[in-house]
PDB file of C-alpha atoms in Angstrom:
ATOM      1  CA  MET A   1     136.876-124.194  69.691  1.00  0.00           C
ATOM      2  CA  GLY A   2     140.162-121.876  69.621  1.00  0.00           C
ATOM      3  CA  LEU A   3     142.383-124.738  69.098  1.00  0.00           C
ATOM      4  CA  THR A   4     140.658-124.679  64.810  1.00  0.00           C
ATOM      5  CA  PHE A   5     141.840-121.181  64.065  1.00  0.00           C
ATOM      6  CA  ILE A   6     145.511-122.114  66.367  1.00  0.00           C
ATOM      7  CA  ASN A   7     146.316-124.476  64.228  1.00  0.00           C
ATOM      8  CA  ALA A   8     144.997-122.942  61.238  1.00  0.00           C
ATOM      9  CA  LEU A   9     146.792-119.840  61.783  1.00  0.00           C
ATOM     10  CA  VAL A  10     150.112-121.619  62.759  1.00  0.00           C
ATOM     11  CA  PHE A  11     150.663-123.901  59.892  1.00  0.00           C
ATOM     12  CA  GLY A  12     149.633-121.249  57.918  1.00  0.00           C
ATOM     13  CA  VAL A  13     152.122-118.177  58.939  1.00  0.00           C
ATOM     14  CA  GLN A  14     154.565-120.581  59.313  1.00  0.00           C
ATOM     15  CA  GLY A  15     154.458-122.098  56.068  1.00  0.00           C
ATOM     16  CA  ASN A  16     154.633-118.375  53.886  1.00  0.00           C
ATOM     17  CA  THR A  17     157.588-117.669  56.676  1.00  0.00           C
ATOM     18  CA  LEU A  18     159.853-120.446  55.909  1.00  0.00           C
ATOM     19  CA  ARG A  19     159.101-119.365  52.100  1.00  0.00           C
ATOM     20  CA  ALA A  20     159.809-116.031  52.648  1.00  0.00           C
ATOM     21  CA  LEU A  21     162.772-116.629  54.177  1.00  0.00           C
ATOM     22  CA  GLY A  22     163.904-118.539  50.982  1.00  0.00           C
ATOM     23  CA  GLN A  23     166.338-121.215  51.743  1.00  0.00           C
ATOM     24  CA  ASP A  24     165.119-124.602  53.735  1.00  0.00           C
ATOM     25  CA  THR A  25     167.478-124.188  56.586  1.00  0.00           C
ATOM     26  CA  PRO A  26     167.033-126.066  60.299  1.00  0.00           C
ATOM     27  CA  LEU A  27     167.573-122.316  61.772  1.00  0.00           C
ATOM     28  CA  HIS A  28     164.766-121.106  59.208  1.00  0.00           C
ATOM     29  CA  GLN A  29     162.356-123.879  59.879  1.00  0.00           C
ATOM     30  CA  PHE A  30     163.205-122.486  64.264  1.00  0.00           C
ATOM     31  CA  LEU A  31     162.740-119.249  63.118  1.00  0.00           C
ATOM     32  CA  ALA A  32     159.143-119.864  60.772  1.00  0.00           C
ATOM     33  CA  GLY A  33     157.877-122.045  63.718  1.00  0.00           C
ATOM     34  CA  ALA A  34     158.564-118.954  66.342  1.00  0.00           C
ATOM     35  CA  ALA A  35     157.171-116.715  64.515  1.00  0.00           C
ATOM     36  CA  ALA A  36     153.884-118.889  64.170  1.00  0.00           C
ATOM     37  CA  GLY A  37     154.300-119.393  68.194  1.00  0.00           C
ATOM     38  CA  ALA A  38     154.160-115.805  68.656  1.00  0.00           C
ATOM     39  CA  ILE A  39     151.089-114.395  66.035  1.00  0.00           C
ATOM     40  CA  GLN A  40     148.909-117.516  67.024  1.00  0.00           C
ATOM     41  CA  CYS A  41     149.602-115.732  71.052  1.00  0.00           C
ATOM     42  CA  VAL A  42     146.621-113.385  70.199  1.00  0.00           C
ATOM     43  CA  ILE A  43     144.294-116.709  69.939  1.00  0.00           C
ATOM     44  CA  CYS A  44     145.693-119.031  72.514  1.00  0.00           C
ATOM     45  CA  CYS A  45     145.996-116.070  75.319  1.00  0.00           C
ATOM     46  CA  PRO A  46     142.049-115.758  75.861  1.00  0.00           C
ATOM     47  CA  MET A  47     141.430-119.076  75.143  1.00  0.00           C
ATOM     48  CA  GLU A  48     143.569-120.548  77.397  1.00  0.00           C
ATOM     49  CA  LEU A  49     142.895-117.873  80.457  1.00  0.00           C
ATOM     50  CA  ALA A  50     138.671-118.744  79.741  1.00  0.00           C
ATOM     51  CA  LYS A  51     140.086-122.246  79.834  1.00  0.00           C
ATOM     52  CA  THR A  52     141.609-121.929  82.985  1.00  0.00           C
ATOM     53  CA  ARG A  53     139.022-120.093  85.107  1.00  0.00           C
ATOM     54  CA  LEU A  54     135.924-122.457  83.842  1.00  0.00           C
ATOM     55  CA  GLN A  55     138.023-125.296  84.995  1.00  0.00           C
ATOM     56  CA  LEU A  56     138.981-123.908  88.496  1.00  0.00           C
ATOM     57  CA  GLN A  57     135.065-122.716  89.339  1.00  0.00           C
ATOM     58  CA  ASP A  58     133.285-124.362  91.900  1.00  0.00           C
ATOM     59  CA  ALA A  59     130.254-126.327  90.231  1.00  0.00           C
ATOM     60  CA  GLY A  60     126.396-126.080  90.643  1.00  0.00           C
ATOM     61  CA  PRO A  61     123.699-123.193  90.346  1.00  0.00           C
ATOM     62  CA  ALA A  62     125.879-119.967  91.623  1.00  0.00           C
ATOM     63  CA  ARG A  63     129.580-120.550  89.167  1.00  0.00           C
ATOM     64  CA  PRO A  64     129.747-117.065  87.623  1.00  0.00           C
ATOM     65  CA  TYR A  65     130.613-118.423  84.075  1.00  0.00           C
ATOM     66  CA  ARG A  66     128.246-121.026  81.814  1.00  0.00           C
ATOM     67  CA  GLY A  67     130.993-121.064  78.735  1.00  0.00           C
ATOM     68  CA  SER A  68     134.143-119.662  77.379  1.00  0.00           C
ATOM     69  CA  LEU A  69     132.227-116.578  75.927  1.00  0.00           C
ATOM     70  CA  HIS A  70     130.658-115.666  79.073  1.00  0.00           C
ATOM     71  CA  CYS A  71     133.700-116.458  80.504  1.00  0.00           C
ATOM     72  CA  LEU A  72     136.132-113.425  78.389  1.00  0.00           C
ATOM     73  CA  ALA A  73     132.833-111.232  78.228  1.00  0.00           C
ATOM     74  CA  HIS A  74     132.323-111.130  82.086  1.00  0.00           C
ATOM     75  CA  ILE A  75     136.321-110.455  82.504  1.00  0.00           C
ATOM     76  CA  TYR A  76     136.381-107.859  79.895  1.00  0.00           C
ATOM     77  CA  ARG A  77     133.559-106.128  81.534  1.00  0.00           C
ATOM     78  CA  ARG A  78     135.088-105.873  85.055  1.00  0.00           C
ATOM     79  CA  GLU A  79     138.911-105.975  83.656  1.00  0.00           C
ATOM     80  CA  GLY A  80     139.236-104.569  80.395  1.00  0.00           C
ATOM     81  CA  LEU A  81     141.298-105.683  77.648  1.00  0.00           C
ATOM     82  CA  ARG A  82     144.077-105.953  79.733  1.00  0.00           C
ATOM     83  CA  GLY A  83     142.431-108.273  81.633  1.00  0.00           C
ATOM     84  CA  VAL A  84     141.132-110.527  78.620  1.00  0.00           C
ATOM     85  CA  ASN A  85     145.074-110.549  77.828  1.00  0.00           C
ATOM     86  CA  ARG A  86     146.158-111.626  81.307  1.00  0.00           C
ATOM     87  CA  GLY A  87     149.237-113.897  80.826  1.00  0.00           C
ATOM     88  CA  MET A  88     149.561-112.776  77.826  1.00  0.00           C
ATOM     89  CA  GLY A  89     153.592-112.050  78.225  1.00  0.00           C
ATOM     90  CA  SER A  90     154.668-115.339  79.668  1.00  0.00           C
ATOM     91  CA  THR A  91     152.125-117.021  76.701  1.00  0.00           C
ATOM     92  CA  LEU A  92     155.224-115.340  74.397  1.00  0.00           C
ATOM     93  CA  LEU A  93     157.894-116.847  76.616  1.00  0.00           C
ATOM     94  CA  ARG A  94     156.182-120.350  76.507  1.00  0.00           C
ATOM     95  CA  GLU A  95     155.285-120.081  72.742  1.00  0.00           C
ATOM     96  CA  THR A  96     157.955-118.495  70.344  1.00  0.00           C
ATOM     97  CA  PRO A  97     160.568-121.099  71.334  1.00  0.00           C
ATOM     98  CA  SER A  98     158.365-123.941  71.686  1.00  0.00           C
ATOM     99  CA  PHE A  99     156.886-123.651  68.355  1.00  0.00           C
ATOM    100  CA  GLY A 100     160.193-122.620  66.948  1.00  0.00           C
ATOM    101  CA  VAL A 101     161.174-126.412  68.435  1.00  0.00           C
ATOM    102  CA  TYR A 102     158.261-127.939  67.293  1.00  0.00           C
ATOM    103  CA  PHE A 103     158.676-127.554  63.685  1.00  0.00           C
ATOM    104  CA  LEU A 104     162.395-127.810  63.762  1.00  0.00           C
ATOM    105  CA  ALA A 105     162.141-131.160  65.616  1.00  0.00           C
ATOM    106  CA  TYR A 106     159.479-132.455  62.924  1.00  0.00           C
ATOM    107  CA  ASP A 107     162.129-131.129  60.457  1.00  0.00           C
ATOM    108  CA  VAL A 108     164.577-132.880  61.541  1.00  0.00           C
ATOM    109  CA  LEU A 109     163.010-136.248  62.495  1.00  0.00           C
ATOM    110  CA  THR A 110     161.306-136.797  59.225  1.00  0.00           C
ATOM    111  CA  ARG A 111     164.440-136.272  57.620  1.00  0.00           C
ATOM    112  CA  ALA A 112     165.934-138.585  59.969  1.00  0.00           C
ATOM    113  CA  LEU A 113     163.171-141.472  59.547  1.00  0.00           C
ATOM    114  CA  GLY A 114     163.504-140.934  56.142  1.00  0.00           C
ATOM    115  CA  CYS A 115     159.984-140.442  55.060  1.00  0.00           C
ATOM    116  CA  GLU A 116     159.735-140.027  51.671  1.00  0.00           C
ATOM    117  CA  PRO A 117     156.861-140.705  48.899  1.00  0.00           C
ATOM    118  CA  GLY A 118     155.684-144.143  48.630  1.00  0.00           C
ATOM    119  CA  ASP A 119     156.746-145.129  51.557  1.00  0.00           C
ATOM    120  CA  ALA A 120     154.762-147.940  52.749  1.00  0.00           C
ATOM    121  CA  LEU A 121     155.381-146.894  56.644  1.00  0.00           C
ATOM    122  CA  LEU A 122     155.334-142.895  55.776  1.00  0.00           C
ATOM    123  CA  VAL A 123     152.081-142.170  57.888  1.00  0.00           C
ATOM    124  CA  PRO A 124     153.386-144.222  60.790  1.00  0.00           C
ATOM    125  CA  LYS A 125     156.767-142.407  60.309  1.00  0.00           C
ATOM    126  CA  LEU A 126     154.814-139.213  60.268  1.00  0.00           C
ATOM    127  CA  LEU A 127     152.905-139.963  63.241  1.00  0.00           C
ATOM    128  CA  LEU A 128     156.213-140.845  65.350  1.00  0.00           C
ATOM    129  CA  ALA A 129     157.921-137.689  64.059  1.00  0.00           C
ATOM    130  CA  GLY A 130     154.672-135.339  65.032  1.00  0.00           C
ATOM    131  CA  GLY A 131     154.328-136.814  68.449  1.00  0.00           C
ATOM    132  CA  THR A 132     158.094-136.702  69.149  1.00  0.00           C
ATOM    133  CA  ALA A 133     157.984-132.897  68.010  1.00  0.00           C
ATOM    134  CA  GLY A 134     154.920-131.847  70.716  1.00  0.00           C
ATOM    135  CA  ILE A 135     156.869-134.015  73.445  1.00  0.00           C
ATOM    136  CA  LEU A 136     160.374-132.024  73.010  1.00  0.00           C
ATOM    137  CA  SER A 137     158.512-128.725  72.914  1.00  0.00           C
ATOM    138  CA  TRP A 138     156.314-129.433  75.430  1.00  0.00           C
ATOM    139  CA  LEU A 139     159.446-130.192  77.398  1.00  0.00           C
ATOM    140  CA  SER A 140     161.049-126.717  76.016  1.00  0.00           C
ATOM    141  CA  THR A 141     159.164-124.432  77.607  1.00  0.00           C
ATOM    142  CA  TYR A 142     157.245-126.220  80.367  1.00  0.00           C
ATOM    143  CA  PRO A 143     158.106-124.389  83.649  1.00  0.00           C
ATOM    144  CA  VAL A 144     156.754-121.075  81.800  1.00  0.00           C
ATOM    145  CA  ASP A 145     153.359-122.902  80.983  1.00  0.00           C
ATOM    146  CA  VAL A 146     152.860-123.399  84.784  1.00  0.00           C
ATOM    147  CA  VAL A 147     153.770-119.711  85.773  1.00  0.00           C
ATOM    148  CA  LYS A 148     151.408-118.664  83.071  1.00  0.00           C
ATOM    149  CA  SER A 149     148.873-120.826  84.436  1.00  0.00           C
ATOM    150  CA  ARG A 150     149.306-119.574  87.691  1.00  0.00           C
ATOM    151  CA  LEU A 151     149.242-115.961  86.535  1.00  0.00           C
ATOM    152  CA  GLN A 152     145.453-116.783  84.564  1.00  0.00           C
ATOM    153  CA  ALA A 153     144.157-118.815  87.828  1.00  0.00           C
ATOM    154  CA  ASP A 154     145.198-115.530  89.774  1.00  0.00           C
ATOM    155  CA  GLY A 155     142.956-113.602  91.704  1.00  0.00           C
ATOM    156  CA  LEU A 156     139.748-116.218  90.958  1.00  0.00           C
ATOM    157  CA  ARG A 157     139.303-116.738  94.736  1.00  0.00           C
ATOM    158  CA  GLY A 158     140.444-113.715  96.657  1.00  0.00           C
ATOM    159  CA  ALA A 159     142.405-111.337  95.770  1.00  0.00           C
ATOM    160  CA  PRO A 160     146.130-111.723  93.868  1.00  0.00           C
ATOM    161  CA  ARG A 161     148.835-113.290  94.704  1.00  0.00           C
ATOM    162  CA  TYR A 162     151.162-112.226  92.245  1.00  0.00           C
ATOM    163  CA  GLY A 163     152.691-109.145  91.135  1.00  0.00           C
ATOM    164  CA  GLY A 164     154.203-110.386  87.698  1.00  0.00           C
ATOM    165  CA  PHE A 165     156.165-113.375  86.174  1.00  0.00           C
ATOM    166  CA  VAL A 166     159.119-113.142  88.406  1.00  0.00           C
ATOM    167  CA  ASP A 167     156.933-112.629  91.577  1.00  0.00           C
ATOM    168  CA  CYS A 168     155.100-115.621  90.394  1.00  0.00           C
ATOM    169  CA  VAL A 169     158.338-117.939  90.094  1.00  0.00           C
ATOM    170  CA  ARG A 170     159.511-116.565  92.801  1.00  0.00           C
ATOM    171  CA  GLN A 171     156.627-117.201  95.304  1.00  0.00           C
ATOM    172  CA  SER A 172     156.034-120.910  93.674  1.00  0.00           C
ATOM    173  CA  TYR A 173     159.693-121.654  94.011  1.00  0.00           C
ATOM    174  CA  ARG A 174     159.416-120.556  97.708  1.00  0.00           C
ATOM    175  CA  ALA A 175     156.887-121.988  98.950  1.00  0.00           C
ATOM    176  CA  GLU A 176     157.246-125.471  96.279  1.00  0.00           C
ATOM    177  CA  GLY A 177     160.852-126.254  95.500  1.00  0.00           C
ATOM    178  CA  TRP A 178     162.107-126.328  92.250  1.00  0.00           C
ATOM    179  CA  ARG A 179     159.230-129.246  91.842  1.00  0.00           C
ATOM    180  CA  VAL A 180     156.744-126.919  91.350  1.00  0.00           C
ATOM    181  CA  PHE A 181     157.463-126.389  87.692  1.00  0.00           C
ATOM    182  CA  THR A 182     157.411-129.530  86.659  1.00  0.00           C
ATOM    183  CA  ARG A 183     153.740-130.511  88.257  1.00  0.00           C
ATOM    184  CA  GLY A 184     151.783-131.790  85.108  1.00  0.00           C
ATOM    185  CA  LEU A 185     154.088-132.770  82.604  1.00  0.00           C
ATOM    186  CA  ALA A 186     153.771-136.439  82.882  1.00  0.00           C
ATOM    187  CA  SER A 187     149.889-135.890  82.013  1.00  0.00           C
ATOM    188  CA  THR A 188     151.167-133.070  79.264  1.00  0.00           C
ATOM    189  CA  LEU A 189     153.353-135.366  77.525  1.00  0.00           C
ATOM    190  CA  LEU A 190     150.963-138.018  77.517  1.00  0.00           C
ATOM    191  CA  ARG A 191     148.238-135.668  76.360  1.00  0.00           C
ATOM    192  CA  ALA A 192     151.063-134.110  73.732  1.00  0.00           C
ATOM    193  CA  PHE A 193     151.950-137.222  71.670  1.00  0.00           C
ATOM    194  CA  PRO A 194     148.624-138.323  70.098  1.00  0.00           C
ATOM    195  CA  VAL A 195     147.678-134.731  69.813  1.00  0.00           C
ATOM    196  CA  ASN A 196     150.564-133.874  67.361  1.00  0.00           C
ATOM    197  CA  ALA A 197     151.114-136.853  65.905  1.00  0.00           C
ATOM    198  CA  ALA A 198     147.418-136.728  64.585  1.00  0.00           C
ATOM    199  CA  THR A 199     147.958-133.013  63.840  1.00  0.00           C
ATOM    200  CA  PHE A 200     150.869-133.380  61.976  1.00  0.00           C
ATOM    201  CA  ALA A 201     149.963-136.694  59.266  1.00  0.00           C
ATOM    202  CA  THR A 202     146.683-134.651  59.636  1.00  0.00           C
ATOM    203  CA  VAL A 203     148.224-131.933  57.983  1.00  0.00           C
ATOM    204  CA  THR A 204     150.844-133.662  55.685  1.00  0.00           C
ATOM    205  CA  VAL A 205     147.571-135.897  53.874  1.00  0.00           C
ATOM    206  CA  VAL A 206     145.051-133.092  53.567  1.00  0.00           C
ATOM    207  CA  LEU A 207     147.609-131.375  51.889  1.00  0.00           C
ATOM    208  CA  THR A 208     148.878-133.983  49.557  1.00  0.00           C
ATOM    209  CA  TYR A 209     145.285-134.560  48.440  1.00  0.00           C
ATOM    210  CA  ALA A 210     144.441-131.396  48.377  1.00  0.00           C
ATOM    211  CA  ARG A 211     147.215-130.723  45.744  1.00  0.00           C
ATOM    212  CA  GLY A 212     145.852-133.517  43.291  1.00  0.00           C
ATOM    213  CA  PRO A 213     148.327-136.102  41.402  1.00  0.00           C
ATOM    214  CA  GLU A 214     150.010-133.656  39.536  1.00  0.00           C
ATOM    215  CA  ALA A 215     151.776-132.158  42.785  1.00  0.00           C
ATOM    216  CA  ARG A 216     153.138-135.217  44.007  1.00  0.00           C
ATOM    217  CA  PRO A 217     156.409-136.589  42.920  1.00  0.00           C
ATOM    218  CA  ASP A 218     156.009-138.927  39.904  1.00  0.00           C
ATOM    219  CA  GLY A 219     152.389-138.913  40.204  1.00  0.00           C
ATOM    220  CA  ASP A 220     152.566-140.656  43.474  1.00  0.00           C
ATOM    221  CA  ALA A 221     149.456-140.762  45.271  1.00  0.00           C
ATOM    222  CA  ALA A 222     150.764-141.989  48.969  1.00  0.00           C
ATOM    223  CA  PRO A 223     150.473-138.925  51.357  1.00  0.00           C
ATOM    224  CA  ALA A 224     153.863-136.436  51.307  1.00  0.00           C
ATOM    225  CA  ALA A 225     155.060-134.802  54.511  1.00  0.00           C
ATOM    226  CA  PRO A 226     155.302-131.362  55.503  1.00  0.00           C
ATOM    227  CA  SER A 227     159.141-131.752  55.195  1.00  0.00           C
ATOM    228  CA  GLY A 228     162.303-134.019  54.678  1.00  0.00           C
ATOM    229  CA  PRO A 229     163.787-134.397  50.960  1.00  0.00           C
ATOM    230  CA  GLY A 230     161.425-134.734  47.668  1.00  0.00           C
ATOM    231  CA  LEU A 231     158.052-133.865  50.646  1.00  0.00           C
ATOM    232  CA  ALA A 232     155.338-130.955  50.566  1.00  0.00           C
ATOM    233  CA  GLN A 233     156.450-127.817  52.602  1.00  0.00           C
ATOM    234  CA  PRO A 234     154.047-126.061  54.784  1.00  0.00           C
ATOM    235  CA  SER A 235     155.568-123.499  53.222  1.00  0.00           C
ATOM    236  CA  SER A 236     153.151-124.395  50.022  1.00  0.00           C
ATOM    237  CA  LEU A 237     150.417-123.114  52.067  1.00  0.00           C
TER     238      LEU A 237
END
């Protein structure tokens, strides 16, 4: 439910920010992506809080939450707005640079792969670029995600353990060593490739056909990537 709004917000903000910055450069791609990542935290943080709480609650009729909205309402009644936004600081630390890397990597990869309109291998190239960008994005900030998840789950079973982001890092490292910050990385990367490959390819195809033949170079009906020479840009959103 949350991802529907997040993706719409991310691509819309990234595109309009890139257009406002003017020139399409690697630095501007990073800045536009970072801006999109920061703004979508408004939805992402409460969504992931609810997801974490729902995944960790005990099964059976005694479970405290019936669904994501009920979970957020329950947290709001007990902890107020601050409780609903628990982990917002760590979410910003994760999302802002990771989305900058995400869009920068996709732009660089589509140019390197030569994603041009009319290329018979355009869609496979877009899938490869999108999936790889997703992996690089997660690798860039994964330890922050581990800390964020621990902070959002803190206090679910018993008294809270962590006094904040730095305290969580210190306690986690002291108890489990540096490997704790890579826990779950393999499964995250296995998910990241197909999800982000499909996301970028779908955005590209939808943008291309929504604009009609007149918006495509030489009237070519082939999908155009949101970056690369001669291709459609998300900044047109």
